[in-house]
Amino acid sequence: MPSITKRTYTERAAAHPIAVARQLLECIDRKKSNLCVSVDVPNKASLLRIAAAAGPYCCCIKTHIDIVSDFDDDLVAQLQALAEKHDFLIWEDRKFADIGNTVKLQYSSGVYKIASWAHITNAHPIPGDGIVTGLAQVGLPLNRGLLLLAEMSSAGNLATGDYTATTVAMARRHTDFVMGYVAMRRVDEDPKTAGGVAEGEGADFVIMTPGVGLDTKGDGMGQQYRTPDEVINQSGCDVIIVGRGIYGGGDGNPDEKIVEECKRYQQAGWKAYEDRL
């Protein structure tokens, strides 16, 4: 089989065993957008406004729902309606990091009931396989998907080397639920982290990559930025994650500025994909 980087999103969607991964890959191809917009704002009105402006141009909206001070069930309902209207998936960037029984309850219960509305969530592999099996007990019956954090974009982070290789191995043990990684490169095809699996063999994992920027290389708090071409074309990743580069700071840029920036990143990300092929 050819490397995953040489297969189209359409080809990969047709063969992917996880329903939500198929849904994401089909959405990317349909909209010609491998852009995920990270909406990290502290109130409901701003989150919904930015999601409405960015929705037509992205494949995914990523939330940190626990920073929204006025969270309520209406926010979930409106976000789901926007996802349906504008054809994008919802990813709650929860970064679970506890034992299986605890994350099972965090995912299904409490104030947020994440599994009931988020197509995708993610987890640190630190607790071991139990974190995946706990989340899968909730997510699999709902056709949800899990990303494991194999690498991070912040300076000095510890998700490197053997940690990354161990994460890749963990994902390979749970290919019914783990749809991919948060990573900075094609970790499942890198000989240093792929665990001896040959390029083009094994499961197809979707690589979602943070730290993408067209105009800056850092934010003064450890975040490091790379261009869409560096991420998609040169590193073989699948989805670029962009936040402040699109919505700005505070309550966010005006709608017309959000649309303008979304179009820039959408076009840059898609060109990088075409160049890779």
Short mmCIF file of C-alpha atoms in Angstrom, two decimals:
data_model
loop_
_atom_site.label_atom_id
_atom_site.label_comp_id
_atom_site.label_asym_id
_atom_site.label_seq_id
_atom_site.Cartn_x
_atom_site.Cartn_y
_atom_site.Cartn_z
CA MET A 1 0.00 0.00 0.00
CA PRO A 2 1.18 3.56 -0.65
CA SER A 3 1.94 5.85 2.25
CA ILE A 4 -1.15 7.42 3.82
CA THR A 5 0.20 10.78 2.69
CA LYS A 6 -0.22 9.71 -0.94
CA ARG A 7 -3.85 8.64 -0.55
CA THR A 8 -6.67 11.11 -1.05
CA TYR A 9 -9.10 11.95 1.71
CA THR A 10 -11.79 10.26 -0.40
CA GLU A 11 -9.82 7.02 -0.72
CA ARG A 12 -9.15 6.96 2.98
CA ALA A 13 -12.78 7.69 3.90
CA ALA A 14 -13.99 4.78 1.75
CA ALA A 15 -11.80 2.31 3.65
CA HIS A 16 -11.87 3.70 7.20
CA PRO A 17 -13.49 1.41 9.80
CA ILE A 18 -14.45 4.19 12.26
CA ALA A 19 -17.67 5.98 11.32
CA VAL A 20 -16.72 9.42 12.64
CA ALA A 21 -13.33 9.28 10.90
CA ARG A 22 -15.13 8.52 7.64
CA GLN A 23 -17.47 11.42 8.36
CA LEU A 24 -14.55 13.79 8.94
CA LEU A 25 -12.58 12.70 5.87
CA GLU A 26 -15.67 12.96 3.68
CA CYS A 27 -16.39 16.43 5.07
CA ILE A 28 -12.82 17.54 4.35
CA ASP A 29 -13.09 16.38 0.76
CA ARG A 30 -16.59 17.76 0.24
CA LYS A 31 -15.72 21.23 1.54
CA LYS A 32 -12.12 21.22 0.29
CA SER A 33 -11.11 22.26 3.77
CA ASN A 34 -8.68 20.58 6.15
CA LEU A 35 -9.07 23.47 8.59
CA CYS A 36 -10.18 22.97 12.19
CA VAL A 37 -10.99 26.23 13.99
CA SER A 38 -10.18 26.23 17.70
CA VAL A 39 -12.66 28.50 19.47
CA ASP A 40 -11.26 29.14 22.94
CA VAL A 41 -13.45 31.95 24.25
CA PRO A 42 -15.03 32.35 27.70
CA ASN A 43 -18.67 33.01 26.85
CA LYS A 44 -21.52 31.43 24.93
CA ALA A 45 -22.32 34.35 22.64
CA SER A 46 -18.75 34.66 21.36
CA LEU A 47 -18.38 30.92 20.83
CA LEU A 48 -21.57 30.70 18.79
CA ARG A 49 -20.81 33.85 16.80
CA ILE A 50 -17.33 32.66 15.83
CA ALA A 51 -18.59 29.14 15.03
CA ALA A 52 -21.30 30.62 12.80
CA ALA A 53 -18.79 32.79 10.91
CA ALA A 54 -16.13 30.07 10.57
CA GLY A 55 -18.47 27.13 10.01
CA PRO A 56 -18.80 27.33 6.21
CA TYR A 57 -15.02 27.21 5.75
CA CYS A 58 -13.87 24.48 8.15
CA CYS A 59 -14.27 20.76 8.66
CA CYS A 60 -14.27 20.95 12.44
CA ILE A 61 -14.86 23.34 15.33
CA LYS A 62 -12.78 22.61 18.43
CA THR A 63 -14.02 23.71 21.84
CA HIS A 64 -12.76 23.91 25.42
CA ILE A 65 -16.23 23.82 26.88
CA ASP A 66 -15.14 24.16 30.50
CA ILE A 67 -13.88 27.72 29.96
CA VAL A 68 -17.35 28.94 28.93
CA SER A 69 -18.65 30.75 32.01
CA ASP A 70 -22.30 30.72 30.96
CA PHE A 71 -22.49 27.18 29.59
CA ASP A 72 -25.99 25.73 29.30
CA ASP A 73 -27.88 23.13 27.29
CA ASP A 74 -28.96 25.79 24.80
CA LEU A 75 -25.31 26.35 23.86
CA VAL A 76 -25.01 22.66 22.96
CA ALA A 77 -28.25 22.74 20.97
CA GLN A 78 -27.19 25.83 19.02
CA LEU A 79 -23.70 24.46 18.37
CA GLN A 80 -25.18 21.22 17.07
CA ALA A 81 -27.54 23.20 14.83
CA LEU A 82 -24.59 25.16 13.41
CA ALA A 83 -22.69 21.92 12.78
CA GLU A 84 -25.66 20.58 10.86
CA LYS A 85 -26.22 23.81 8.93
CA HIS A 86 -22.59 24.41 7.96
CA ASP A 87 -21.45 20.78 7.69
CA PHE A 88 -18.69 20.52 10.31
CA LEU A 89 -17.83 18.17 13.18
CA ILE A 90 -17.49 19.18 16.83
CA TRP A 91 -14.35 18.27 18.75
CA GLU A 92 -14.29 18.86 22.49
CA ASP A 93 -10.62 19.24 23.40
CA ARG A 94 -11.06 17.70 26.85
CA LYS A 95 -7.64 16.04 27.15
CA PHE A 96 -8.82 13.33 29.53
CA ALA A 97 -6.01 12.07 31.77
CA ASP A 98 -7.39 9.81 34.51
CA ILE A 99 -8.20 6.17 35.17
CA GLY A 100 -10.82 4.42 33.05
CA ASN A 101 -13.77 4.58 35.44
CA THR A 102 -13.23 8.27 36.15
CA VAL A 103 -12.96 9.31 32.50
CA LYS A 104 -16.00 7.20 31.68
CA LEU A 105 -18.02 9.35 34.09
CA GLN A 106 -16.38 12.61 32.98
CA TYR A 107 -17.22 11.80 29.36
CA SER A 108 -20.82 10.76 29.90
CA SER A 109 -22.01 12.67 32.94
CA GLY A 110 -21.64 15.83 34.99
CA VAL A 111 -22.52 19.28 33.73
CA TYR A 112 -21.20 18.91 30.18
CA LYS A 113 -22.19 15.35 29.09
CA ILE A 114 -19.54 15.61 26.37
CA ALA A 115 -20.27 12.32 24.64
CA SER A 116 -23.83 13.38 23.92
CA TRP A 117 -22.78 16.17 21.55
CA ALA A 118 -19.06 16.05 20.63
CA HIS A 119 -18.20 13.87 17.64
CA ILE A 120 -14.55 13.75 18.69
CA THR A 121 -12.66 14.07 21.95
CA ASN A 122 -9.07 13.40 23.01
CA ALA A 123 -6.99 11.97 25.82
CA HIS A 124 -3.48 11.79 27.22
CA PRO A 125 -2.13 8.22 27.16
CA ILE A 126 -0.43 8.60 30.57
CA PRO A 127 -2.90 6.40 32.54
CA GLY A 128 -2.44 3.47 30.13
CA ASP A 129 -4.92 1.49 28.05
CA GLY A 130 -7.63 1.83 30.68
CA ILE A 131 -8.28 5.41 29.64
CA VAL A 132 -9.16 4.23 26.13
CA THR A 133 -11.35 1.35 27.26
CA GLY A 134 -13.18 3.58 29.74
CA LEU A 135 -13.93 6.23 27.13
CA ALA A 136 -14.81 3.59 24.53
CA GLN A 137 -17.53 2.16 26.76
CA VAL A 138 -19.31 5.50 26.36
CA GLY A 139 -18.17 6.60 22.92
CA LEU A 140 -18.41 3.46 20.81
CA PRO A 141 -22.19 3.01 21.14
CA LEU A 142 -22.58 6.67 20.07
CA ASN A 143 -20.22 6.38 17.07
CA ARG A 144 -17.76 8.83 18.59
CA GLY A 145 -14.02 8.94 17.93
CA LEU A 146 -10.95 9.42 20.13
CA LEU A 147 -7.66 11.16 19.43
CA LEU A 148 -4.58 10.37 21.53
CA LEU A 149 -2.12 13.15 22.29
CA ALA A 150 1.11 11.83 20.79
CA GLU A 151 2.85 15.21 20.52
CA MET A 152 2.20 18.84 21.48
CA SER A 153 3.13 22.17 19.92
CA SER A 154 4.31 23.99 23.06
CA ALA A 155 8.00 24.55 23.78
CA GLY A 156 9.49 22.18 26.36
CA ASN A 157 6.62 19.68 26.34
CA LEU A 158 7.35 16.10 27.42
CA ALA A 159 5.42 14.28 24.68
CA THR A 160 8.50 13.17 22.73
CA GLY A 161 10.56 10.08 21.93
CA ASP A 162 9.48 6.89 23.71
CA TYR A 163 6.35 8.63 24.98
CA THR A 164 5.20 9.22 21.40
CA ALA A 165 6.12 5.70 20.30
CA THR A 166 4.18 4.24 23.23
CA THR A 167 1.17 6.34 22.28
CA VAL A 168 1.27 5.05 18.70
CA ALA A 169 1.44 1.48 19.99
CA MET A 170 -1.53 2.11 22.29
CA ALA A 171 -3.61 3.44 19.40
CA ARG A 172 -2.83 0.33 17.35
CA ARG A 173 -4.35 -1.78 20.13
CA HIS A 174 -7.65 0.14 19.95
CA THR A 175 -8.37 0.75 16.27
CA ASP A 176 -12.12 0.41 16.79
CA PHE A 177 -12.24 3.71 18.72
CA VAL A 178 -8.93 5.58 18.38
CA MET A 179 -9.26 7.42 15.07
CA GLY A 180 -5.97 9.28 15.20
CA TYR A 181 -3.56 11.53 17.03
CA VAL A 182 -2.85 15.06 17.97
CA ALA A 183 0.68 15.23 16.63
CA MET A 184 3.14 17.41 14.77
CA ARG A 185 4.06 14.87 12.08
CA ARG A 186 3.10 11.48 10.62
CA VAL A 187 4.07 9.61 13.80
CA ASP A 188 2.50 6.34 12.61
CA GLU A 189 4.87 6.19 9.61
CA ASP A 190 8.04 7.52 11.22
CA PRO A 191 10.46 4.61 11.80
CA LYS A 192 11.35 6.09 15.22
CA THR A 193 7.77 5.92 16.51
CA ALA A 194 5.85 3.51 14.24
CA GLY A 195 6.83 0.41 16.18
CA GLY A 196 8.17 -1.52 13.22
CA VAL A 197 5.00 -1.19 11.13
CA ALA A 198 6.00 -0.54 7.52
CA GLU A 199 4.96 2.65 5.75
CA GLY A 200 1.52 2.27 4.21
CA GLU A 201 0.61 -0.69 6.41
CA GLY A 202 -1.52 -0.89 9.53
CA ALA A 203 -4.46 1.28 10.53
CA ASP A 204 -5.18 4.68 9.01
CA PHE A 205 -4.87 7.35 11.71
CA VAL A 206 -5.98 10.95 11.20
CA ILE A 207 -3.32 13.43 12.33
CA MET A 208 -4.71 16.69 13.77
CA THR A 209 -2.03 19.33 14.22
CA PRO A 210 -2.06 22.46 16.43
CA GLY A 211 0.36 25.35 16.32
CA VAL A 212 -0.41 26.55 12.79
CA GLY A 213 0.06 30.17 11.79
CA LEU A 214 0.62 32.18 8.63
CA ASP A 215 1.78 35.40 10.26
CA THR A 216 3.62 34.60 13.51
CA LYS A 217 6.03 32.03 14.98
CA GLY A 218 5.04 32.24 18.66
CA ASP A 219 2.76 33.78 21.26
CA GLY A 220 5.17 34.56 24.12
CA MET A 221 3.72 31.71 26.26
CA GLY A 222 5.46 28.74 24.71
CA GLN A 223 3.26 28.17 21.67
CA GLN A 224 5.22 27.58 18.46
CA TYR A 225 3.70 28.03 15.01
CA ARG A 226 4.33 26.40 11.64
CA THR A 227 2.76 27.12 8.25
CA PRO A 228 0.06 24.94 6.66
CA ASP A 229 2.62 23.78 4.07
CA GLU A 230 5.04 22.68 6.79
CA VAL A 231 2.27 20.78 8.56
CA ILE A 232 0.31 19.19 5.68
CA ASN A 233 2.80 18.90 2.84
CA GLN A 234 6.15 18.52 4.57
CA SER A 235 5.08 16.69 7.76
CA GLY A 236 2.26 14.58 6.31
CA CYS A 237 -0.45 15.64 8.76
CA ASP A 238 -4.14 15.79 7.84
CA VAL A 239 -5.86 18.69 9.61
CA ILE A 240 -4.52 22.11 10.61
CA ILE A 241 -5.81 23.57 13.88
CA VAL A 242 -5.96 27.36 13.98
CA GLY A 243 -7.37 29.49 16.79
CA ARG A 244 -6.26 33.03 17.53
CA GLY A 245 -4.88 33.41 14.01
CA ILE A 246 -8.52 33.35 12.88
CA TYR A 247 -10.66 34.75 15.66
CA GLY A 248 -8.13 37.07 17.32
CA GLY A 249 -8.19 37.71 21.06
CA GLY A 250 -10.82 38.61 23.61
CA ASP A 251 -14.33 38.17 22.24
CA GLY A 252 -12.97 37.68 18.76
CA ASN A 253 -12.47 39.51 15.49
CA PRO A 254 -15.48 40.95 13.63
CA ASP A 255 -17.31 38.37 11.53
CA GLU A 256 -15.90 39.66 8.23
CA LYS A 257 -12.33 39.33 9.55
CA ILE A 258 -13.02 35.77 10.75
CA VAL A 259 -14.34 34.86 7.30
CA GLU A 260 -11.32 36.45 5.62
CA GLU A 261 -8.85 34.56 7.80
CA CYS A 262 -10.75 31.27 7.44
CA LYS A 263 -10.55 31.56 3.68
CA ARG A 264 -6.80 32.22 3.87
CA TYR A 265 -6.15 29.13 5.97
CA GLN A 266 -8.62 26.97 4.05
CA GLN A 267 -6.91 27.80 0.77
CA ALA A 268 -3.40 27.39 2.19
CA GLY A 269 -4.25 24.05 3.80
CA TRP A 270 -5.86 22.69 0.65
CA LYS A 271 -2.97 23.80 -1.57
CA ALA A 272 -0.54 22.06 0.80
CA TYR A 273 -2.61 18.85 0.51
CA GLU A 274 -2.65 19.04 -3.30
CA ASP A 275 1.09 19.67 -3.34
CA ARG A 276 1.61 16.61 -1.10
CA LEU A 277 -0.34 14.38 -3.48
#
